[in-house]
XYZ file of C-alpha atoms in Angstrom:
705
model
C -9.552 192.487 -47.357
C -6.230 191.941 -45.639
C -5.619 189.660 -42.690
C -5.632 192.387 -40.165
C -9.072 193.774 -41.240
C -10.188 190.120 -41.364
C -8.950 189.485 -37.747
C -10.369 192.296 -36.294
C -13.872 191.995 -38.001
C -13.997 188.495 -36.673
C -13.300 189.707 -32.885
C -15.743 192.493 -33.035
C -18.474 189.953 -34.570
C -17.763 187.580 -31.509
C -17.731 190.628 -29.019
C -21.129 191.431 -30.597
C -22.200 188.115 -30.257
C -21.575 187.531 -26.578
C -23.144 191.014 -25.944
C -26.423 189.681 -27.210
C -26.642 186.205 -26.391
C -29.108 185.447 -23.779
C -29.036 181.745 -22.432
C -32.569 180.188 -22.259
C -33.790 178.108 -19.404
C -36.342 177.064 -16.691
C -35.812 179.767 -13.893
C -36.783 177.145 -11.357
C -33.314 175.466 -11.749
C -31.698 178.445 -9.494
C -32.595 175.931 -6.500
C -30.210 177.279 -4.232
C -30.390 180.785 -4.489
C -34.492 181.118 -4.760
C -34.741 178.746 -2.026
C -32.698 180.683 0.578
C -34.620 183.914 -0.538
C -37.785 182.367 -0.006
C -36.726 181.251 3.531
C -35.629 184.420 4.442
C -38.695 186.067 2.974
C -41.204 183.770 5.101
C -38.968 184.407 8.118
C -39.344 188.111 7.884
C -43.261 188.186 6.964
C -44.208 188.025 10.437
C -46.074 190.576 12.466
C -43.809 190.049 15.290
C -41.205 193.197 16.029
C -39.002 190.837 17.954
C -36.112 189.794 15.772
C -35.610 185.934 15.240
C -32.140 184.430 15.253
C -33.525 181.641 13.485
C -33.954 183.118 10.283
C -31.980 186.197 10.100
C -28.163 185.631 10.179
C -25.795 187.647 12.777
C -29.305 188.781 14.476
C -27.309 188.661 17.610
C -25.002 191.570 16.796
C -27.901 194.081 17.257
C -27.271 193.603 20.653
C -23.371 193.756 20.570
C -23.259 197.121 18.812
C -20.955 199.614 20.493
C -22.761 202.507 22.100
C -20.064 204.840 20.781
C -21.032 203.498 17.004
C -25.185 204.210 17.966
C -24.186 207.467 18.993
C -22.308 208.130 15.891
C -25.296 206.999 13.599
C -27.608 209.283 16.053
C -25.213 212.222 15.622
C -25.379 211.669 11.741
C -29.238 211.541 11.581
C -29.415 214.520 13.850
C -26.567 216.537 12.198
C -28.923 219.208 10.878
C -30.512 220.190 14.307
C -26.919 221.746 15.518
C -26.723 223.726 11.833
C -28.799 227.100 11.363
C -29.026 226.296 7.677
C -31.597 223.440 8.013
C -34.767 224.158 5.835
C -36.727 220.591 5.859
C -36.915 220.377 2.178
C -35.027 217.331 0.810
C -34.661 215.631 -2.623
C -37.076 212.584 -3.227
C -34.912 211.092 -5.772
C -31.059 211.235 -4.592
C -29.895 209.385 -7.481
C -25.984 210.781 -8.455
C -22.715 210.795 -7.734
C -20.925 212.084 -4.830
C -17.343 212.899 -3.877
C -15.508 214.050 -0.662
C -13.005 212.784 1.898
C -13.340 210.199 4.515
C -11.520 209.758 8.056
C -10.817 206.397 9.926
C -12.224 207.342 13.286
C -11.511 204.234 15.208
C -9.894 201.081 14.735
C -9.876 199.574 17.925
C -13.738 198.568 18.161
C -14.398 194.897 19.025
C -14.698 192.259 16.043
C -17.890 190.571 16.571
C -18.366 187.089 15.192
C -20.792 186.579 12.430
C -22.300 183.170 11.401
C -20.590 181.355 8.562
C -22.291 178.672 6.815
C -20.943 175.042 6.209
C -20.403 172.828 3.328
C -21.147 175.690 0.867
C -19.237 173.955 -1.692
C -21.847 171.058 -1.699
C -24.492 173.159 -3.069
C -25.866 172.185 -6.317
C -27.398 174.139 -9.269
C -27.654 172.981 -12.989
C -28.983 175.993 -13.999
C -27.890 177.596 -17.370
C -27.970 181.204 -15.489
C -25.808 180.142 -12.610
C -22.185 178.615 -13.112
C -21.456 175.580 -11.839
C -20.642 175.183 -7.951
C -16.967 175.003 -8.732
C -16.775 177.915 -10.546
C -18.670 179.729 -8.076
C -16.682 178.359 -5.087
C -13.435 179.605 -6.862
C -14.668 182.987 -7.709
C -15.856 183.543 -4.091
C -12.613 182.236 -2.661
C -10.583 184.435 -5.060
C -12.975 187.464 -4.057
C -12.819 186.681 -0.428
C -8.893 186.401 -0.671
C -8.352 189.979 -2.163
C -11.203 191.386 -0.164
C -9.424 190.549 2.980
C -6.905 192.906 1.761
C -9.121 195.571 -0.065
C -12.149 195.513 2.326
C -10.285 195.931 5.293
C -9.249 199.735 5.591
C -5.766 200.181 6.932
C -4.901 203.597 6.041
C -6.382 206.740 8.143
C -7.915 209.180 5.385
C -8.340 209.736 1.577
C -10.807 210.450 -1.080
C -14.265 209.049 -1.560
C -16.620 208.549 -4.526
C -20.037 207.142 -4.198
C -22.500 206.202 -6.597
C -26.093 206.189 -5.305
C -28.911 204.813 -7.314
C -32.738 205.573 -5.546
C -35.419 203.381 -6.330
C -38.928 204.871 -5.310
C -41.730 202.743 -3.975
C -45.670 203.401 -3.464
C -45.501 203.344 0.270
C -43.251 206.305 0.535
C -39.520 205.707 1.446
C -36.995 204.676 -1.430
C -34.436 201.797 -1.835
C -31.214 203.118 -1.992
C -28.328 201.124 -3.972
C -24.857 202.263 -3.081
C -21.284 201.701 -4.469
C -18.932 203.370 -2.037
C -15.297 203.367 -3.287
C -12.453 204.696 -0.908
C -9.555 205.917 -2.438
C -5.989 207.478 -1.015
C -5.402 210.923 -1.652
C -3.422 209.745 -4.802
C -6.407 208.020 -6.213
C -5.163 204.553 -5.268
C -8.191 202.104 -4.641
C -8.550 201.176 -0.983
C -11.837 199.548 -0.944
C -15.326 199.274 -2.621
C -18.539 198.502 -0.811
C -21.892 197.365 -2.150
C -24.662 198.625 0.106
C -28.546 198.322 0.196
C -30.830 200.273 2.401
C -33.533 202.835 2.844
C -33.897 206.322 2.350
C -36.404 208.189 4.697
C -38.237 211.342 3.848
C -36.291 213.179 6.403
C -32.837 212.841 4.514
C -31.892 210.034 6.606
C -30.795 206.677 5.349
C -29.684 203.408 6.692
C -27.570 200.820 4.542
C -25.887 197.525 4.968
C -24.212 194.785 3.144
C -25.639 191.432 2.571
C -23.926 187.881 2.189
C -24.259 184.573 3.579
C -22.813 185.284 7.051
C -24.993 188.662 7.445
C -28.776 189.669 6.580
C -27.904 193.002 6.348
C -30.713 194.635 4.569
C -33.435 192.141 6.072
C -32.200 193.601 9.442
C -32.856 197.194 8.348
C -36.118 197.380 10.125
C -34.896 196.260 13.616
C -31.753 198.620 13.095
C -34.143 201.610 12.549
C -36.062 200.416 15.577
C -33.065 200.782 17.911
C -33.339 204.681 16.518
C -37.223 205.119 16.538
C -38.483 202.507 18.963
C -42.098 203.482 17.292
C -44.008 200.717 15.400
C -45.134 202.981 12.366
C -41.382 203.108 11.243
C -40.733 199.338 11.872
C -44.109 198.300 9.980
C -43.126 200.981 7.267
C -39.615 199.966 6.675
C -40.414 196.263 6.606
C -43.111 196.574 4.129
C -40.457 198.357 1.837
C -37.737 195.675 2.462
C -40.144 192.936 1.739
C -41.432 194.932 -1.521
C -37.655 195.146 -2.701
C -36.852 191.943 -1.741
C -40.003 190.489 -3.702
C -39.226 192.312 -6.496
C -35.448 191.412 -6.892
C -36.858 187.589 -6.544
C -39.269 188.264 -9.136
C -36.571 189.450 -11.580
C -34.149 186.503 -11.191
C -37.119 184.122 -11.796
C -38.341 185.934 -14.799
C -34.943 186.148 -16.296
C -34.997 189.884 -16.278
C -31.475 190.418 -14.752
C -28.275 189.661 -17.021
C -26.269 186.535 -16.021
C -24.000 188.698 -14.419
C -25.979 190.186 -11.803
C -27.309 186.671 -11.081
C -23.687 185.580 -10.688
C -23.025 188.332 -8.438
C -26.105 187.666 -6.368
C -25.424 184.141 -6.004
C -21.663 184.826 -4.822
C -23.134 187.553 -2.192
C -25.875 185.474 -0.711
C -24.641 181.545 -1.047
C -21.034 182.578 0.142
C -19.590 184.933 3.016
C -17.508 188.070 2.285
C -15.229 189.523 4.897
C -15.559 192.949 6.734
C -19.698 193.468 6.585
C -20.608 197.056 6.920
C -23.381 199.193 7.947
C -23.677 202.891 7.412
C -25.955 205.940 8.469
C -26.343 208.516 5.987
C -27.724 211.930 5.813
C -28.679 214.207 2.873
C -28.529 217.985 3.848
C -31.575 219.895 3.449
C -31.806 222.441 0.530
C -31.633 226.072 0.628
C -35.017 226.004 -1.485
C -38.565 226.331 -0.601
C -41.278 223.419 -1.224
C -42.396 224.874 -4.444
C -39.298 225.506 -5.878
C -37.982 221.909 -4.999
C -41.236 220.764 -6.865
C -40.654 222.637 -10.061
C -36.873 221.505 -10.154
C -37.888 217.779 -9.739
C -40.651 218.113 -12.319
C -38.209 219.268 -14.789
C -35.364 216.943 -14.070
C -37.938 213.935 -14.063
C -39.585 215.182 -17.605
C -37.324 218.016 -19.446
C -39.529 220.608 -20.962
C -37.725 223.530 -20.540
C -39.556 225.211 -18.060
C -38.378 227.866 -15.739
C -36.810 226.755 -12.629
C -34.285 227.933 -10.084
C -30.894 226.601 -10.583
C -30.189 222.993 -9.353
C -28.050 222.917 -6.105
C -25.526 220.447 -5.253
C -26.330 217.882 -2.700
C -24.486 217.671 0.459
C -23.809 214.255 2.067
C -22.782 212.959 5.424
C -22.343 209.529 6.632
C -20.851 207.111 9.333
C -19.712 203.656 8.337
C -19.173 200.689 10.737
C -17.879 197.227 10.275
C -19.101 194.683 13.189
C -16.511 191.820 12.190
C -13.538 193.855 11.471
C -13.959 196.507 14.097
C -13.307 199.732 12.529
C -15.576 203.230 12.238
C -15.427 205.432 9.248
C -16.458 209.073 9.084
C -17.269 211.535 6.118
C -18.767 214.913 6.593
C -17.976 217.202 3.821
C -19.176 215.269 0.439
C -20.984 217.120 -2.364
C -22.434 215.599 -5.530
C -24.503 216.069 -8.273
C -28.019 214.428 -9.426
C -27.806 212.192 -12.092
C -29.862 213.992 -14.411
C -27.777 217.307 -13.701
C -24.501 214.804 -14.097
C -25.991 214.189 -17.613
C -26.756 217.767 -18.622
C -22.987 218.562 -17.580
C -21.515 215.786 -19.633
C -23.585 216.820 -22.639
C -22.225 220.890 -22.146
C -18.510 219.166 -22.007
C -19.072 217.117 -24.890
C -20.703 219.803 -26.881
C -17.741 222.103 -25.759
C -15.397 219.398 -27.339
C -17.495 219.354 -30.513
C -16.851 223.092 -30.878
C -12.950 222.317 -30.406
C -13.485 220.158 -33.386
C -15.150 222.491 -35.344
C -12.146 224.944 -34.760
C -9.896 222.367 -35.925
C -11.541 221.629 -38.888
C -11.401 225.334 -39.751
C -7.960 225.541 -39.171
C -7.399 222.081 -41.137
C -9.093 223.604 -44.135
C -7.317 226.962 -44.069
C -4.080 225.034 -43.979
C -5.132 222.891 -46.876
C -6.146 225.669 -49.090
C -2.771 227.373 -48.432
C -0.824 224.128 -49.014
C -1.980 221.734 -51.449
C 0.723 221.881 -54.287
C 3.683 219.134 -54.417
C 6.138 221.997 -53.640
C 4.321 223.230 -50.594
C 3.481 219.658 -49.271
C 7.126 218.631 -49.430
C 7.986 221.102 -46.736
C 5.478 219.643 -44.294
C 6.081 216.606 -41.744
C 3.990 213.554 -42.460
C 4.816 212.426 -38.912
C 3.574 215.646 -37.418
C 0.309 215.378 -39.211
C -0.356 211.972 -37.883
C 0.260 212.804 -34.586
C -1.953 215.701 -34.625
C -4.890 213.322 -35.840
C -4.103 210.300 -33.491
C -5.230 211.810 -30.497
C -8.449 212.759 -32.247
C -8.920 209.227 -33.335
C -8.428 207.853 -30.113
C -10.942 210.349 -28.668
C -13.535 209.696 -31.603
C -13.428 205.975 -31.072
C -14.375 206.275 -27.380
C -17.222 208.777 -28.267
C -18.561 205.756 -30.338
C -18.236 203.252 -27.829
C -19.759 205.341 -25.008
C -22.718 206.393 -27.352
C -23.498 202.760 -27.427
C -24.489 202.816 -23.718
C -28.409 203.956 -23.087
C -27.838 207.310 -21.778
C -29.362 210.731 -22.304
C -26.104 212.113 -23.772
C -26.377 209.613 -26.811
C -27.038 212.412 -29.330
C -24.283 214.686 -28.300
C -21.773 211.796 -27.777
C -22.448 210.517 -31.308
C -22.484 214.065 -32.858
C -18.940 213.994 -31.097
C -17.905 211.016 -32.553
C -19.075 211.848 -35.752
C -17.175 215.152 -36.056
C -14.081 213.470 -34.817
C -14.528 211.000 -37.280
C -14.748 213.779 -40.165
C -11.659 215.421 -38.672
C -9.720 212.628 -38.821
C -10.297 209.764 -41.427
C -11.787 212.319 -43.836
C -9.785 215.385 -43.749
C -6.604 215.080 -41.272
C -5.597 211.477 -42.102
C -6.597 211.878 -45.993
C -3.963 215.397 -45.853
C -1.196 213.443 -44.361
C -1.523 210.775 -47.170
C -1.444 213.528 -49.730
C 1.860 214.589 -47.764
C 3.241 211.189 -47.992
C 2.457 210.959 -51.510
C 4.308 214.219 -52.307
C 7.321 213.154 -50.495
C 7.364 209.470 -51.770
C 9.552 210.894 -54.766
C 11.553 214.317 -55.501
C 11.052 215.215 -59.123
C 13.328 218.314 -58.665
C 17.105 218.449 -58.930
C 18.662 217.863 -55.807
C 19.406 220.932 -53.748
C 22.935 219.622 -52.670
C 23.777 220.075 -56.593
C 23.455 223.870 -56.382
C 26.378 225.402 -55.619
C 26.823 228.599 -53.789
C 25.595 231.570 -55.307
C 28.706 233.593 -55.789
C 30.268 230.427 -57.574
C 27.389 229.667 -59.879
C 27.636 230.130 -63.637
C 24.437 231.407 -65.338
C 24.394 229.483 -67.936
C 24.771 226.084 -66.064
C 20.905 226.149 -65.151
C 18.744 223.603 -67.018
C 16.550 224.792 -69.472
C 13.148 226.018 -68.753
C 11.126 223.381 -70.267
C 12.376 220.871 -68.037
C 9.322 218.495 -67.233
C 8.692 216.413 -63.998
C 9.449 212.849 -64.353
C 7.008 210.387 -64.381
C 5.913 208.245 -61.389
C 7.203 204.750 -60.786
C 5.335 202.157 -59.504
C 7.693 201.949 -56.370
C 6.605 205.613 -55.426
C 2.768 205.001 -55.635
C 1.456 204.984 -52.141
C -1.603 203.163 -51.080
C -3.496 205.393 -49.042
C -5.581 202.067 -47.473
C -2.216 201.021 -45.903
C -2.053 204.107 -44.059
C -5.382 204.100 -42.990
C -5.065 200.513 -41.768
C -1.784 201.191 -39.861
C -3.456 204.222 -38.215
C -6.367 202.303 -36.894
C -4.291 199.696 -35.450
C -2.111 202.230 -33.744
C -5.540 203.906 -32.313
C -6.929 200.468 -31.239
C -3.426 199.719 -29.325
C -3.226 203.064 -27.937
C -7.031 202.933 -26.460
C -6.483 199.284 -25.001
C -3.389 200.437 -23.572
C -4.871 203.606 -21.770
C -7.895 201.392 -20.397
C -5.684 198.851 -19.079
C -3.349 201.322 -17.458
C -6.503 202.074 -15.231
C -5.921 198.886 -13.425
C -2.293 199.835 -12.383
C -1.026 201.463 -9.200
C -1.321 205.033 -9.357
C 2.501 205.436 -9.820
C 2.918 203.201 -12.712
C -0.509 204.548 -14.176
C 1.074 208.253 -13.732
C 4.353 206.906 -15.562
C 2.459 205.213 -18.277
C -0.033 207.719 -19.034
C 2.932 210.614 -18.874
C 5.033 208.597 -21.336
C 1.733 208.728 -23.934
C 0.794 212.222 -23.415
C 4.367 213.255 -23.696
C 4.862 211.393 -27.030
C 1.073 212.682 -28.114
C 2.414 216.076 -27.287
C 5.478 215.839 -29.475
C 3.430 216.778 -32.794
C 6.071 219.444 -33.865
C 8.844 217.455 -33.034
C 8.996 215.644 -36.622
C 8.398 219.136 -38.253
C 11.418 220.578 -36.416
C 13.548 217.663 -37.405
C 12.343 218.143 -40.802
C 13.364 221.676 -40.924
C 16.605 221.016 -39.595
C 17.850 218.156 -42.019
C 16.276 219.633 -45.219
C 16.837 223.206 -44.306
C 13.312 224.380 -44.638
C 12.389 227.718 -43.070
C 8.301 227.833 -43.585
C 5.937 224.562 -42.838
C 2.476 225.114 -41.344
C 0.640 228.034 -41.253
C 1.129 229.905 -37.884
C -2.397 230.280 -37.181
C -2.735 226.493 -37.670
C 0.448 225.774 -35.390
C -0.856 228.477 -32.349
C -4.549 227.238 -32.692
C -3.854 223.285 -32.970
C -1.256 223.676 -29.981
C -4.078 225.309 -27.750
C -6.609 222.815 -28.785
C -4.877 219.767 -28.261
C -4.129 220.491 -24.575
C -7.975 221.118 -24.008
C -8.481 217.266 -23.193
C -5.364 216.965 -21.135
C -6.353 220.181 -19.208
C -9.886 218.849 -18.564
C -8.539 215.214 -17.630
C -5.879 216.310 -15.406
C -6.614 219.850 -14.062
C -10.162 219.567 -13.497
C -10.825 217.864 -10.385
C -14.586 217.277 -10.773
C -14.622 215.996 -14.447
C -16.974 213.578 -15.338
C -14.527 210.895 -15.925
C -13.139 210.960 -12.426
C -9.561 211.034 -13.758
C -6.495 211.621 -12.122
C -5.543 215.068 -10.835
C -2.156 215.937 -11.966
C -2.029 219.523 -12.556
C 2.115 220.117 -12.462
C 2.272 217.256 -15.218
C -0.226 219.317 -17.320
C 1.922 222.775 -16.669
C 5.025 220.824 -17.823
C 3.478 219.149 -20.856
C 2.156 222.537 -21.964
C 5.465 224.312 -21.497
C 7.045 221.376 -23.645
C 4.277 222.026 -26.350
C 4.945 225.738 -26.373
C 8.896 225.205 -26.405
C 8.679 223.440 -29.557
C 6.349 226.154 -30.960
C 9.170 228.767 -30.010
C 11.630 226.333 -31.998
C 9.474 226.580 -34.732
C 9.349 230.386 -34.707
C 13.008 230.625 -34.258
C 13.536 228.339 -37.576
C 11.026 230.563 -39.312
C 12.383 234.116 -38.728
C 16.070 233.357 -37.936
C 17.661 230.357 -39.426
C 16.525 226.660 -39.448
C 19.709 225.590 -38.510
C 21.154 228.762 -36.644
C 24.339 227.446 -34.827
C 24.414 223.917 -36.024
C 26.894 222.379 -38.407
C 27.405 218.987 -39.447
C 28.267 216.954 -42.272
C 25.032 215.066 -42.468
C 22.942 218.374 -42.975
C 22.284 218.706 -47.045
C 23.431 222.149 -48.251
C 19.929 223.756 -49.147
C 20.086 226.829 -51.303
C 19.671 229.914 -49.310
C 17.253 232.338 -50.740
C 18.444 235.145 -48.331
C 21.859 235.733 -48.731
C 23.346 238.691 -46.841
C 24.580 241.286 -49.781
C 27.577 243.135 -49.120
C 28.957 246.423 -50.910
C 31.651 244.216 -52.754
C 29.090 242.136 -54.366
C 28.052 244.838 -56.772
C 31.575 244.988 -58.271
C 31.281 241.157 -58.820
C 28.139 241.274 -60.667
C 25.732 239.180 -58.056
C 22.732 240.143 -59.492
C 21.673 240.505 -63.145
C 19.519 243.372 -62.412
C 22.308 245.539 -61.497
C 22.293 247.412 -64.745
C 18.677 248.637 -63.906
C 19.379 249.127 -60.426
C 20.172 252.247 -58.252
C 22.548 252.297 -55.304
C 21.670 255.017 -52.890
C 22.118 255.209 -49.043
C 23.651 251.947 -48.883
C 20.536 250.516 -50.528
C 20.246 248.705 -53.845
C 16.830 249.687 -55.416
C 15.641 247.701 -58.379
C 11.849 246.208 -59.544
C 10.247 243.417 -58.340
C 8.695 241.684 -61.369
C 6.122 239.701 -59.534
C 4.442 243.069 -58.126
C 6.203 245.643 -59.983
C 6.980 247.445 -57.222
C 10.323 249.109 -55.885
C 12.422 246.337 -53.686
C 15.006 248.025 -51.392
C 17.926 245.367 -50.563
C 20.533 246.954 -47.962
C 24.187 246.427 -48.585
C 26.128 245.250 -45.512
C 29.733 246.161 -44.821
C 31.673 242.697 -44.983
C 31.777 240.851 -41.667
C 28.652 242.344 -40.171
C 26.478 239.548 -38.949
C 24.448 240.913 -36.221
C 20.783 239.773 -35.315
C 19.274 242.919 -36.849
C 21.296 242.251 -40.102
C 19.831 238.402 -40.041
C 16.291 239.711 -39.628
C 16.285 242.166 -42.254
C 17.724 239.740 -45.132
C 14.210 238.142 -44.791
C 12.729 241.051 -46.656
C 14.487 239.807 -50.108
C 14.705 236.636 -51.798
C 17.474 236.132 -54.382
C 17.177 233.028 -56.871
C 19.936 230.816 -58.158
C 19.596 232.427 -61.436
C 20.429 235.909 -59.587
C 17.133 237.390 -59.888
C 15.833 239.269 -56.737
C 12.330 239.591 -55.742
C 10.238 240.412 -52.472
C 10.126 237.449 -50.186
C 6.517 237.450 -49.850
C 5.870 237.650 -53.718
C 8.488 234.841 -54.427
C 6.992 232.482 -51.653
C 3.121 233.077 -53.301
C 4.883 232.784 -56.491
C 6.643 229.246 -55.752
C 3.256 227.690 -54.197
C 2.016 227.542 -57.796
C 5.320 227.207 -59.570
C 8.788 226.553 -59.123
C 10.244 228.417 -61.829
C 11.757 231.815 -61.867
C 9.548 234.446 -62.709
C 11.926 236.223 -64.850
C 14.189 233.373 -66.854
C 11.532 230.264 -66.404
C 14.745 228.410 -64.655
C 13.640 225.921 -62.249
C 13.988 226.863 -58.167
C 14.792 224.428 -55.448
C 12.306 224.062 -52.536
C 12.887 226.906 -50.013
């Protein structure tokens, strides 16, 4: 095992160890966190409907909320009363992903003063779960420092992404945990809010943030009482809040939550964060009957293949208000999919990519079957083959990593990872290694030693018994070296792409555009090899066209589909430019194949390859250009002779000297003339040379075309 593989194995083992290690210890050592939660629970667990400012932080802001904010919340909750499409049918479980637009309505609202605890740094905790007070204080300070810039909205509008998780309860309403991410229209992150609240059966929801200066979640029953003064809703919401609060406390005591969750909980509840917010949400009713909705929800919860109407998208509207930062945000048109629908669409998209991988394997097997001899492998570019497999290698590694998550898409993700693994490491990269080995040595005579056709001496060619020289140790290529470098390149490229998501949108676009430009330059090395070596035919044309189309599929999915499951940036113009760049490379390959590899280019650096398609002039008959001249017939400016490979008549047009028109250059591709002055059909000789680099007539060695 080389040093690189040893280091990689060590890092991977350490990663697994850190992921599986769960520290053990007594839960009662979370003194500060659990004590505060218990005090808040005891304070709220009273029969009084009056808000006690002694136990709930920032309780006095309920009387200071501006009337415009209260009206905005009521408008959101009653928004369907002004709409004709209301049906009164709502999803009970609204867990899903939602996207839309947001608008900053008002920035001139009064900034209310919130409670701020003192001597927070003196809190002590010797829990193995909770970090030291110094680390918590440092983390809280850093989060607060960045939050004042990120959590205070300063631009007027942009894109919105909401991740909503609904936890059902036995008493009716559900507890919502929402992550609201505000972006600019260029997908620069502006702010992320973590909110928690209650989802009622009528499609309305109330969410708040919670910290050491704002007991938002515990104040929800009193906030709802402002909207509905009845005691029924107050008691129902208070019971739900107490149940959720008790469950989360028990999870901390029992060690069910991970250390990172407890760490975030400690920072959130023991320290203050700027810009606390509260939000009123409304999920629009569905154009379904209650029975149809029941069949859809039953199939989503327990998939058995039962027939049901198509699952509609969910529309969401909300109004968000920050009491201490003094701004209000409104969002009307947000659509989303339930989480089960999201996983189903992800599985379908992944299955489509599996089909693309199968198409790549089909094209690759056809290419391998048609070009597997040293003479045919010499024409191919090793770097082009590596570039074609590099993108699949990155996607394969990504699928394998994603399949480790406990999601319903595990089976289809691991299938896609396995197919990509077969297409890359067992097929594509192995074929690239064979190309490398075939080009590591040249056992044929140098093409530069072959003189011009008209000056060649027929008796100057080597005998037909010439054998291939033995491979030396220096020319033997270890395939493991190629695999190692390829693995390192994939890991570096994957890490670069992941890190680029942390950069601003401009730098991210520039970096990923550079990566995609290099990734779509897979035919450039082949064009360069054709130019330097003078080769005309390289890969199969169905392979070139098919791979060019299939390699653009991931790029089109990520940058041209706004509703893709990865929430990637939207750059359709960049995709069109890169697609045009790919097809420009294909056009150059076609020009090199059908016209001339070096058409219009002259340089002393180019080797002088042998031209199997010379233009035969009428004067060449007198100079004895072809050995078959005595057996040929000249009629209508055409030389007719027999092709010894297919035993059919071969017609060679005779051109007047000086005629170099485009039809003349194209017509000369129909025949081939060997250095030993024998003529054949081009297709016949190409098929012959795939198996044997000897003249079919005299067995003289032939240079690679």
